[in-house]
Coordinates of C-alpha atoms and ligand atoms in Angstrom, one line a residue:
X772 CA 19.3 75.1 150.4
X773 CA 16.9 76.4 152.9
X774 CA 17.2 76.7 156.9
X775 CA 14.7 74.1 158.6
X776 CA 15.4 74.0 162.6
X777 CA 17.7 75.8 164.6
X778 CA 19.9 74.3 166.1
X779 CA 22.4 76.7 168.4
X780 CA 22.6 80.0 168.4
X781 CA 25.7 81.9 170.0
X782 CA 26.9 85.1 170.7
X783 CA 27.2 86.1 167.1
X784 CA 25.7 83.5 165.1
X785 CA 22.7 81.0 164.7
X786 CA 23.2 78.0 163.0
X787 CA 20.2 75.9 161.3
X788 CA 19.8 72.2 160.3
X789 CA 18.7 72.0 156.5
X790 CA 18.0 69.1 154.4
X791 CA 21.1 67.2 153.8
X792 CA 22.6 65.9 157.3
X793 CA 26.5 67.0 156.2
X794 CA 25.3 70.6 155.8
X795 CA 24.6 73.4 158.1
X796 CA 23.3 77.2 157.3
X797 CA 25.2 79.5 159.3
X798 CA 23.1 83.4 159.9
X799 CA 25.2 86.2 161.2
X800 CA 24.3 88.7 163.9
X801 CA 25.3 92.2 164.6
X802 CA 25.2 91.4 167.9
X803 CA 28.5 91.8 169.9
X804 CA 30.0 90.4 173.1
X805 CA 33.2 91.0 174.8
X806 CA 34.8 89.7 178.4
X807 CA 32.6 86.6 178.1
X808 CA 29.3 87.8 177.6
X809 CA 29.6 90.7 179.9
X810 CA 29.9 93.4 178.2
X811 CA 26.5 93.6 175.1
X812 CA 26.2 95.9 171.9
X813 CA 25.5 95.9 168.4
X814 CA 27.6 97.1 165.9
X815 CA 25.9 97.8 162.8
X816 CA 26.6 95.6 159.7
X817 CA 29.3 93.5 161.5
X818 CA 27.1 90.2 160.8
X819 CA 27.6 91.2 156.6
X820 CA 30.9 92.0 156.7
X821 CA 31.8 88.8 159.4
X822 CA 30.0 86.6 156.7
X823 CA 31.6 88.0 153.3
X824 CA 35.2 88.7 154.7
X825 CA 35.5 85.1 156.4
X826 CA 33.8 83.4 153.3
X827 CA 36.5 85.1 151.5
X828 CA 39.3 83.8 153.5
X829 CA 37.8 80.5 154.0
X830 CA 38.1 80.3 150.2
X831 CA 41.9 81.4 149.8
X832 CA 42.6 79.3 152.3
X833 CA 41.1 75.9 150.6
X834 CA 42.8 77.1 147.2
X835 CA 46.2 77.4 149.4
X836 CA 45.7 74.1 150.7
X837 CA 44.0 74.3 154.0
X838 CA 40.8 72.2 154.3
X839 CA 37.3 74.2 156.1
X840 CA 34.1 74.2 156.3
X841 CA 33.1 76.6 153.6
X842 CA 30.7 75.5 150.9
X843 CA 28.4 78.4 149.0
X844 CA 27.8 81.9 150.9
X845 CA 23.6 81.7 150.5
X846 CA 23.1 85.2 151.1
X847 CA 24.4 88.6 153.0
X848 CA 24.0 87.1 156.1
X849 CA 23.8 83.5 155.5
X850 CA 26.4 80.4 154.4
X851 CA 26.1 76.8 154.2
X852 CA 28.8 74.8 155.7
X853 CA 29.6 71.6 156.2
X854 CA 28.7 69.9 159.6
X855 CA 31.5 69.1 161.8
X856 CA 31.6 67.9 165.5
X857 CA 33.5 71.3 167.3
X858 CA 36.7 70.4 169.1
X859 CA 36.0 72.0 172.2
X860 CA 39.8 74.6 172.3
X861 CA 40.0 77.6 170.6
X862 CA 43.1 78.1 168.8
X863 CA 44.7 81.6 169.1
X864 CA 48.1 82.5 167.3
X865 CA 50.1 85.0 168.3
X866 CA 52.8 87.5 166.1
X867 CA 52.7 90.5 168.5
X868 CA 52.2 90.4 171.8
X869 CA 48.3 92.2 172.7
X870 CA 45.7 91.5 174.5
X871 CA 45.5 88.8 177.0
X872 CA 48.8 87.7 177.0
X873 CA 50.2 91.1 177.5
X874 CA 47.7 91.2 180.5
X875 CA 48.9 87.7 181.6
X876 CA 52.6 88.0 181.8
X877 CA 53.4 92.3 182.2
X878 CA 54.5 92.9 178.5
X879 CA 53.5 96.0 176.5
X880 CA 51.4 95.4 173.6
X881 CA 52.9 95.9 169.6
X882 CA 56.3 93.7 170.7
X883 CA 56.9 91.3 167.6
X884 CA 57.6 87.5 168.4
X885 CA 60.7 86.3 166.7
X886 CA 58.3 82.9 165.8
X887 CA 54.5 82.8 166.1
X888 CA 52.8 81.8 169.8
X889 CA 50.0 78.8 169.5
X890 CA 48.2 78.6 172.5
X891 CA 44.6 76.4 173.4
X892 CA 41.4 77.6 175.9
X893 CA 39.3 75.2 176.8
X894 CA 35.9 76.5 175.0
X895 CA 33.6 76.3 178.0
X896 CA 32.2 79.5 179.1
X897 CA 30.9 78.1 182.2
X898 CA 34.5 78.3 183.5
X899 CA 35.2 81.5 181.2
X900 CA 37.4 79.7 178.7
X901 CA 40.4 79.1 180.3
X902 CA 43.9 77.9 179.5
X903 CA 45.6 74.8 178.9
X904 CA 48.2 72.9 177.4
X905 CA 48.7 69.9 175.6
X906 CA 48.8 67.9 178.3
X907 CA 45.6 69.3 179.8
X908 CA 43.9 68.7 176.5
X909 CA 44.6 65.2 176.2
X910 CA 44.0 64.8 180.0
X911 CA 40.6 66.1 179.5
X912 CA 40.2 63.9 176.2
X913 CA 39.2 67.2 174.5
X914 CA 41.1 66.0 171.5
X915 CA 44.0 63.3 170.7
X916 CA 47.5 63.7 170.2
X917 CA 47.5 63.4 166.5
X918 CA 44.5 66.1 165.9
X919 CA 46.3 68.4 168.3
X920 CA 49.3 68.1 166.0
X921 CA 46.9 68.6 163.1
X922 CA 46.0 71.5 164.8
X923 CA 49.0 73.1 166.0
X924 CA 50.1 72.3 162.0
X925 CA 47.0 73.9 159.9
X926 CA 47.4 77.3 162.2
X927 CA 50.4 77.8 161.7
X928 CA 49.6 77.5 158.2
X929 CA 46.7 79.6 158.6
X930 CA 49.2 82.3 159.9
X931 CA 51.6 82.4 157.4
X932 CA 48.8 82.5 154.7
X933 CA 46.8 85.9 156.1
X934 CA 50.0 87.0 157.5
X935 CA 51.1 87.3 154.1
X936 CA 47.2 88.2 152.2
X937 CA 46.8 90.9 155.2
X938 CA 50.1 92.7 154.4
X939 CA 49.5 93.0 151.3
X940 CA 46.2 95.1 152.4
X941 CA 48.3 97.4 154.5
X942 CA 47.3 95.2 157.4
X943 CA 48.9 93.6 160.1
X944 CA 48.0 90.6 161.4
X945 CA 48.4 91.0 165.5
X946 CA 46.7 87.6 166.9
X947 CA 43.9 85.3 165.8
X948 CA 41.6 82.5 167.5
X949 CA 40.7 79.7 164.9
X950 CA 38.3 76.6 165.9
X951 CA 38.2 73.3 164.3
X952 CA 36.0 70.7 163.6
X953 CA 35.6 67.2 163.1
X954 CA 34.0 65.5 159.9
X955 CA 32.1 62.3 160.2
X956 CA 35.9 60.4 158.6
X957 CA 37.8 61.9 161.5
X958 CA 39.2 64.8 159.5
X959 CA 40.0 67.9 160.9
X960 CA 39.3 70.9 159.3
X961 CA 39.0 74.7 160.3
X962 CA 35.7 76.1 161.1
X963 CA 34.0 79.0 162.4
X964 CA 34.8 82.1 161.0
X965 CA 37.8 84.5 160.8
X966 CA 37.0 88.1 160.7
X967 CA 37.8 91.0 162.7
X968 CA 35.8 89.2 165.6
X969 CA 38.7 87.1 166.0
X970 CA 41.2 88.7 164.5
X971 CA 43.7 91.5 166.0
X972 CA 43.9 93.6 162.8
X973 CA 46.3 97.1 162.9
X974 CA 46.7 99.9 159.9
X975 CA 50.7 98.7 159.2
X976 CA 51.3 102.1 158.6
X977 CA 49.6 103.9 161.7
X978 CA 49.1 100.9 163.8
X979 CA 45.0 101.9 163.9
X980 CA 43.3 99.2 165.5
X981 CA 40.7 97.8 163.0
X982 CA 38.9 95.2 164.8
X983 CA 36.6 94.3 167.7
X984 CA 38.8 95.9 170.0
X985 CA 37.6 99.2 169.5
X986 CA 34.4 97.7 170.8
X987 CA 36.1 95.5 173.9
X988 CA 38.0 98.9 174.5
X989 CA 35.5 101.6 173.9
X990 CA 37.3 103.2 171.6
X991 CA 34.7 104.5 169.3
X992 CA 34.8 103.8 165.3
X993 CA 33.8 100.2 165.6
X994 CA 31.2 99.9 162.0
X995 CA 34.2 102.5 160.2
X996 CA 36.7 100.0 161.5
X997 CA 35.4 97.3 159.9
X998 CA 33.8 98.8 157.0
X999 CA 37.7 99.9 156.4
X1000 CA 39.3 96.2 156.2
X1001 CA 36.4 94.8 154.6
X1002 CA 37.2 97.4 151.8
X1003 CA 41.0 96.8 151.8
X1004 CA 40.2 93.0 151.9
X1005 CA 37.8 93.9 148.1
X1006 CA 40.8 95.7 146.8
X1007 CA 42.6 92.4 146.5
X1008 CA 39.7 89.9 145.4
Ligands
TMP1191 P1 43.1 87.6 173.8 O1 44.4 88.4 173.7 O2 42.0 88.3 174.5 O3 43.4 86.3 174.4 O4 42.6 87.3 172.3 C1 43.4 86.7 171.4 C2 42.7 86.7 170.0 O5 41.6 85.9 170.1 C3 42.2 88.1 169.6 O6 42.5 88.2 168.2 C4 40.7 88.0 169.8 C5 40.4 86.6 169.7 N1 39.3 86.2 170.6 C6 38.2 85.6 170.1 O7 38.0 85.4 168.9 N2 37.2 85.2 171.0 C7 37.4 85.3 172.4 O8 36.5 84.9 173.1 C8 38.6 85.9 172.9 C9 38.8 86.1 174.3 C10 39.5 86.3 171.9
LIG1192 N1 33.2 87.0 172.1 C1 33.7 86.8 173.4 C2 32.7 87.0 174.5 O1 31.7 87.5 174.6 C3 34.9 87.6 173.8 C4 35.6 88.5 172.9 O2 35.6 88.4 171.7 O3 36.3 89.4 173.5 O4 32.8 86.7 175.5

């Protein structure tokens, strides 16, 4: 399958039309972005690893049941996907509170949740993602009822799934921020990607951060950091 016209690029992907109308080509970048755009780098290799490490999980995740967008990886940077109509939230789940919501409501980071945290943006940079509830989503028509449950249901899935896969790499899986799509049937099924872009990933046995907050923080060690779960992610294919 060959890329014919491009059709969006974003922060840290281009995505292409090709010959068959269901299918997409999805090209990586190494280009990185934090606090909405504001802050710009590059972390070397981050658009290979991105691609091979959410192929990967894409893939575990069908086999255990949970429907995406993955079709064939093409190449190091490149992997064809099926089309899907975005639903305009992005899904983050929460084990451990970091981040934004410690920001939000005066918490420390590293406290565990006794159950998992699901909480909805709206995806609209304009107004810097912000967020809602369910009853903002449906107010806004973003999405129905039912494909909110749908998705409220398939991430908490997805948790318990790389909850489980992570610790068995010595990881810990902090937070994550899914999006799903729309197929031409209605379906919903995850897309995007899941990587240490959009994951909160921690050593579980030093509590090392290994993801793109060592970027958003300055914290130095970004390509080692995700060189390092890419490997432990090998060590159980
Ligand atoms: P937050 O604590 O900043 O809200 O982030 C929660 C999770 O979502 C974290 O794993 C990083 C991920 N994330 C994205 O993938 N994209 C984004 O634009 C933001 C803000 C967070
Ligand atoms: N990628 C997002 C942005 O540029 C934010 C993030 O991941 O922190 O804004």
């Amino acid at each position: 399958m060959e890329k014919k016209e491009l059709l969006y690029e974003g922060k840290a992907k281009k995505v292409y039309t090709t010959d068959d109308p269901s299918l997409l080509i999805v090209a990586y970048k190494d280009d990185a972005t934090a606090f909405n755009g504001l802050k710009k780098g590059t972390i070397v290799g981050k658009g290979v690893i991105n691609n091979q490490m959410s192929n990967r999980l894409m893939a575990r995740l069908a086999a255990a049941g949970i429907p995406n967008h993955f079709v064939e990886e093409l190449s190091e940077r490149e992997t064809l996907v099926k089309k899907v109509t975005i639903v305009p939230l992005e899904v983050i789940v929460r084990n451990i509170s970091a981040g934004s919501f410690s920001k939000r409501y005066g918490v420390d980071e590293g406290i565990p949740f006794e159950a998992p945290v699901v909480e909805f943006s709206y995806k609209n940079d304009a107004l810097g993602d912000p967020l809602l509830n369910t009853s903002h989503a449906l107010a806004l028509k973003l999405a129905t009822r039912e494909e909110i449950d749908r998705i409220r249901e398939l991430a908490l899935a997805v948790d318990r799934y790389l909850q489980d896969f992570w610790a068995q790499c010595g990881v810990t899986l902090v937070d994550f921020k899914l999006e799903f799509g729309r197929l031409p049937d209605g379906t919903i099924i995850l897309a995007d990607e899941i990587s240490p872009d959009t994951c909160r990933l921690w050593d579980s046995a030093t509590g090392e951060k290994l993801d793109k907050d060592r970027f958003r923080r300055d914290l130095g060690g970004v390509e080692d950091a995700y060189a390092e779960v890419m490997r432990r992610l090998m060590e159980h294919e």
